[in-house]
Coordinates of N, CA, C and O in Angstrom, one line a residue:
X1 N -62.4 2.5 -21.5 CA -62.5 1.7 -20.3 C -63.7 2.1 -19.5 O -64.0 3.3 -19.3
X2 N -64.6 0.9 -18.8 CA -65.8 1.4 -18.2 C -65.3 1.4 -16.9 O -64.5 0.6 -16.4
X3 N -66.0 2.6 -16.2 CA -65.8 2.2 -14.6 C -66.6 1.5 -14.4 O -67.4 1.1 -15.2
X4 N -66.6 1.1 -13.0 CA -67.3 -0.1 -12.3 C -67.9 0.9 -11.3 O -67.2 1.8 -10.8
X5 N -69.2 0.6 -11.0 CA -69.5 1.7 -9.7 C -69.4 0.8 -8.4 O -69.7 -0.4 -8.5
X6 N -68.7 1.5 -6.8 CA -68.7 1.2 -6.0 C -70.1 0.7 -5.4 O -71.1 1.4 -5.5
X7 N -70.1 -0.5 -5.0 CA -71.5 -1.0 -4.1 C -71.0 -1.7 -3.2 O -69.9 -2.4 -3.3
X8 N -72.1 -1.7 -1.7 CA -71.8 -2.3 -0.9 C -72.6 -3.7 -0.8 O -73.7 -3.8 -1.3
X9 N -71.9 -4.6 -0.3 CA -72.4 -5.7 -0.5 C -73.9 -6.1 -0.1 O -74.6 -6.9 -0.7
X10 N -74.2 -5.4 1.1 CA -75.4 -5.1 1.2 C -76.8 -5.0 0.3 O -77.9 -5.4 0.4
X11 N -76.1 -4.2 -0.7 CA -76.6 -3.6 -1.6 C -77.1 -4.1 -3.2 O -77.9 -3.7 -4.1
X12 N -76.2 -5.1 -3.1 CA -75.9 -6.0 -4.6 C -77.2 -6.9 -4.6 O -78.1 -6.8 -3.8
X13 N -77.2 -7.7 -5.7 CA -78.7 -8.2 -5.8 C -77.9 -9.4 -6.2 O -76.8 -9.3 -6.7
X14 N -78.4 -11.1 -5.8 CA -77.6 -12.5 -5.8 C -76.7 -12.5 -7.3 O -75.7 -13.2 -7.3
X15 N -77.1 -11.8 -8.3 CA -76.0 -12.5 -9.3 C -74.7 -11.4 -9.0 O -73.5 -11.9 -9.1
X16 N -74.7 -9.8 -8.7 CA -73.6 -9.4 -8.3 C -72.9 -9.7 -7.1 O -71.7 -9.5 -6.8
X17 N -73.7 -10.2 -6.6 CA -72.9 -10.7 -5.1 C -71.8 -11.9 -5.5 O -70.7 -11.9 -5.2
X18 N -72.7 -13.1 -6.5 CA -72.0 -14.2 -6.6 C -70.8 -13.6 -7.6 O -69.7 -14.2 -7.5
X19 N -70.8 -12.5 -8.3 CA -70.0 -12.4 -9.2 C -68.6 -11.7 -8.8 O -67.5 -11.7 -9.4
X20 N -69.2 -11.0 -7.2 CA -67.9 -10.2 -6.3 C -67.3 -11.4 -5.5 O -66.2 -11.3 -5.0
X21 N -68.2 -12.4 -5.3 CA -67.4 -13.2 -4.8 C -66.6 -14.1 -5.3 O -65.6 -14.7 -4.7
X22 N -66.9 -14.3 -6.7 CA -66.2 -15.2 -7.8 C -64.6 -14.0 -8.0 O -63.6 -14.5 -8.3
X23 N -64.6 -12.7 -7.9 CA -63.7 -11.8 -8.3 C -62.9 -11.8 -7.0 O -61.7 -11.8 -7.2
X24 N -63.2 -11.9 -5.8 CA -62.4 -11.6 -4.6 C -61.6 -13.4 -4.7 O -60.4 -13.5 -4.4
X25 N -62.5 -14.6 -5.1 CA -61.5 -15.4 -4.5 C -60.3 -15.3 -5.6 O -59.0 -15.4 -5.4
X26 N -61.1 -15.1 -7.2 CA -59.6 -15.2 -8.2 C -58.8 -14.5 -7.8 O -57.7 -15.1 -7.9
X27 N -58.8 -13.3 -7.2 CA -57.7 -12.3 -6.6 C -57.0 -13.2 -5.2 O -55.8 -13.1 -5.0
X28 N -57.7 -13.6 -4.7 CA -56.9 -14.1 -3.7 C -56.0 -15.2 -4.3 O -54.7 -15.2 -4.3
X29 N -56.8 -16.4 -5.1 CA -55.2 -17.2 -5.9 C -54.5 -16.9 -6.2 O -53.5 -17.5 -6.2
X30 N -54.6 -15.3 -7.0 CA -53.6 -14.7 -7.6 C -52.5 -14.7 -6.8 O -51.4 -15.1 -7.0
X31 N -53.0 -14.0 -5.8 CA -52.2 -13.3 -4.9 C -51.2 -14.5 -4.0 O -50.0 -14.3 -3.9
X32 N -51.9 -15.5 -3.5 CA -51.3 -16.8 -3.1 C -50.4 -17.4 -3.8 O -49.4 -17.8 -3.3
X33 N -50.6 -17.5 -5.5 CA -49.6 -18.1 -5.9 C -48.6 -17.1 -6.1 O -47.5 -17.5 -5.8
X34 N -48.7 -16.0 -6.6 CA -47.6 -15.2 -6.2 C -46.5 -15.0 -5.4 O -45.3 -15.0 -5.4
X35 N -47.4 -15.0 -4.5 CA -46.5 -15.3 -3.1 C -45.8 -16.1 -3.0 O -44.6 -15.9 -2.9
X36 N -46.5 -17.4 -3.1 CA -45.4 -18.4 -3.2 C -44.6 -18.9 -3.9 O -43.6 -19.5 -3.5
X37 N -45.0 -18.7 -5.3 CA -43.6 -18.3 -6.3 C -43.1 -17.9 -5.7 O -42.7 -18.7 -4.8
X38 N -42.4 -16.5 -5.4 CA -41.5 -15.9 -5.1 C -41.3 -16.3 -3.9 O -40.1 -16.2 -4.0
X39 N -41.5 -16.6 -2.8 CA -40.9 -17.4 -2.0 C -40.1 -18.6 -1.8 O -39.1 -18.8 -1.2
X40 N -41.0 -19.6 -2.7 CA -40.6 -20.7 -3.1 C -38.8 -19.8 -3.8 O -37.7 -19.9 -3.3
X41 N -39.2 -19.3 -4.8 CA -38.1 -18.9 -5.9 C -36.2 -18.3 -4.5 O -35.0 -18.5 -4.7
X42 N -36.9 -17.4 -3.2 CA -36.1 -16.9 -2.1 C -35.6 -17.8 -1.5 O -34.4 -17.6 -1.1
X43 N -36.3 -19.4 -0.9 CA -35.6 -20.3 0.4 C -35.8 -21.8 -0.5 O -35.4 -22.8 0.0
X44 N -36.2 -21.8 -1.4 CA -36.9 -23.4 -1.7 C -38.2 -23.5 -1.6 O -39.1 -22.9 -1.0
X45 N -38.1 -24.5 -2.3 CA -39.9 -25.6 -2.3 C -40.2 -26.2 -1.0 O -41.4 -26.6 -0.9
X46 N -39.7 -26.3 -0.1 CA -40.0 -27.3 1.1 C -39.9 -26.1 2.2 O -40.6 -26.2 3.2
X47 N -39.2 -24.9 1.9 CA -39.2 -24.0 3.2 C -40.2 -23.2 2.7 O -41.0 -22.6 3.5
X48 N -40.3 -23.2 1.5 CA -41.7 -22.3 1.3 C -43.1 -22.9 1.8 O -44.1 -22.3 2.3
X49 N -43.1 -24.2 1.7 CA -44.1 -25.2 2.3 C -44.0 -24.8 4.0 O -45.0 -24.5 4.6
X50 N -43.2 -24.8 4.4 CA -43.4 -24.3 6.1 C -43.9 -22.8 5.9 O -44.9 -22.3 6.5
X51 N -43.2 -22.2 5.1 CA -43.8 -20.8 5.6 C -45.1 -20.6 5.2 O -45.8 -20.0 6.0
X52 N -45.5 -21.0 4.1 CA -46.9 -21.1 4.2 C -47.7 -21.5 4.8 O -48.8 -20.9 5.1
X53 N -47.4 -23.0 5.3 CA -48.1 -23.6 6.5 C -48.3 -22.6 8.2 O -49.3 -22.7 8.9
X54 N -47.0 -21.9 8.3 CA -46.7 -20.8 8.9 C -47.9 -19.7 9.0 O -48.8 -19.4 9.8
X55 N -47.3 -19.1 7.7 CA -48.6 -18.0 7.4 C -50.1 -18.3 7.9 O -50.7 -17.6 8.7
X56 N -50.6 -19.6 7.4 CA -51.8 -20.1 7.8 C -52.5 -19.6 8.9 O -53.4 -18.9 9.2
X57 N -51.6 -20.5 9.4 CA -52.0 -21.3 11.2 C -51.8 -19.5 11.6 O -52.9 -19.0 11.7
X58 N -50.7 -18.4 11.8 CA -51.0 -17.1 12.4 C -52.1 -16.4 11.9 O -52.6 -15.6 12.6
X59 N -52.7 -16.5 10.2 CA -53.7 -16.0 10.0 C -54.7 -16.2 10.6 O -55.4 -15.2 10.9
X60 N -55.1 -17.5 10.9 CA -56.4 -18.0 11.2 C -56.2 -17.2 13.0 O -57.0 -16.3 13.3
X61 N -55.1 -17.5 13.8 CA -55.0 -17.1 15.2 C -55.9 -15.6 15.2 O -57.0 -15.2 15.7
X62 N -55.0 -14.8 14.3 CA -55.6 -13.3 14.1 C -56.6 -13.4 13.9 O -57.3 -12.8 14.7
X63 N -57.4 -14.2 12.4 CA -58.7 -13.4 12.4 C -59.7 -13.8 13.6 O -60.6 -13.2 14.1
X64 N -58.9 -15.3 14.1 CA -60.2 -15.7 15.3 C -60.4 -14.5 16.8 O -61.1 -14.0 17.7
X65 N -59.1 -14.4 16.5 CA -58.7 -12.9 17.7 C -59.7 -11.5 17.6 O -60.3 -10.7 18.3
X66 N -59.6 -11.7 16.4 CA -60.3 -10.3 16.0 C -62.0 -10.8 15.7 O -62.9 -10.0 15.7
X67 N -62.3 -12.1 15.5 CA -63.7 -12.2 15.6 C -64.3 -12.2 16.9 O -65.5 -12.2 17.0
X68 N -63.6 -12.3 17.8 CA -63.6 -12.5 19.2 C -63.6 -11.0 19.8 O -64.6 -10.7 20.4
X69 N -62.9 -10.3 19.7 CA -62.8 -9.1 19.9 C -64.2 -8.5 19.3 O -65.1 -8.1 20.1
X70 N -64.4 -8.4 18.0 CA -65.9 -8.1 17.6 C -66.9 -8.4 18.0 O -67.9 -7.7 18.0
X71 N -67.0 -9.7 18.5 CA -68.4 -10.2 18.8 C -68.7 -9.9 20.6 O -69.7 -10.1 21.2
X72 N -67.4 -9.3 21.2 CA -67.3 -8.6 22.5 C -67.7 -7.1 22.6 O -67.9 -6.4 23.6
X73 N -67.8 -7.0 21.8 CA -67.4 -5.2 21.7 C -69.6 -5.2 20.8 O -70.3 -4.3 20.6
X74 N -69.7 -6.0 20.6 CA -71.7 -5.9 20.5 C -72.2 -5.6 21.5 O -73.5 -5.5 21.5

């Protein structure tokens, strides 16, 4: 098994950049459908539809919170 060396993105040159970003989003579907399988699988198909729609709308609140917070604190 090869390791992978840690780099910062900074650091990467355009095809590893494009290729961490092609890796970060498959992980993120992964992770989404996951989730909502098993959610879906806990309340139903239609409650899992709100809580996701749920999840959303608070994620977005937080990160705008926190990009707000960041671009204060410059």
């Amino acid at each position: 098994m090869s390791e992978k060396q840690i780099m910062c993105t900074e650091d990467m040159n355009q095809i590893q950049l494009a290729e961490h970003i092609i890796e970060m989003l498959h992980r993120m579907m992964v992770h989404h459908t996951l989730w909502f399988k098993e959610v879906e699988h806990q309340i139903g198909f239609e409650n899992a539809l709100k809580a996701m729609d749920y999840a959303w709308i608070n994620t977005r609140k937080i990160s705008e919170n926190y990009k707000c917070k960041l671009n204060t604190s410059v």
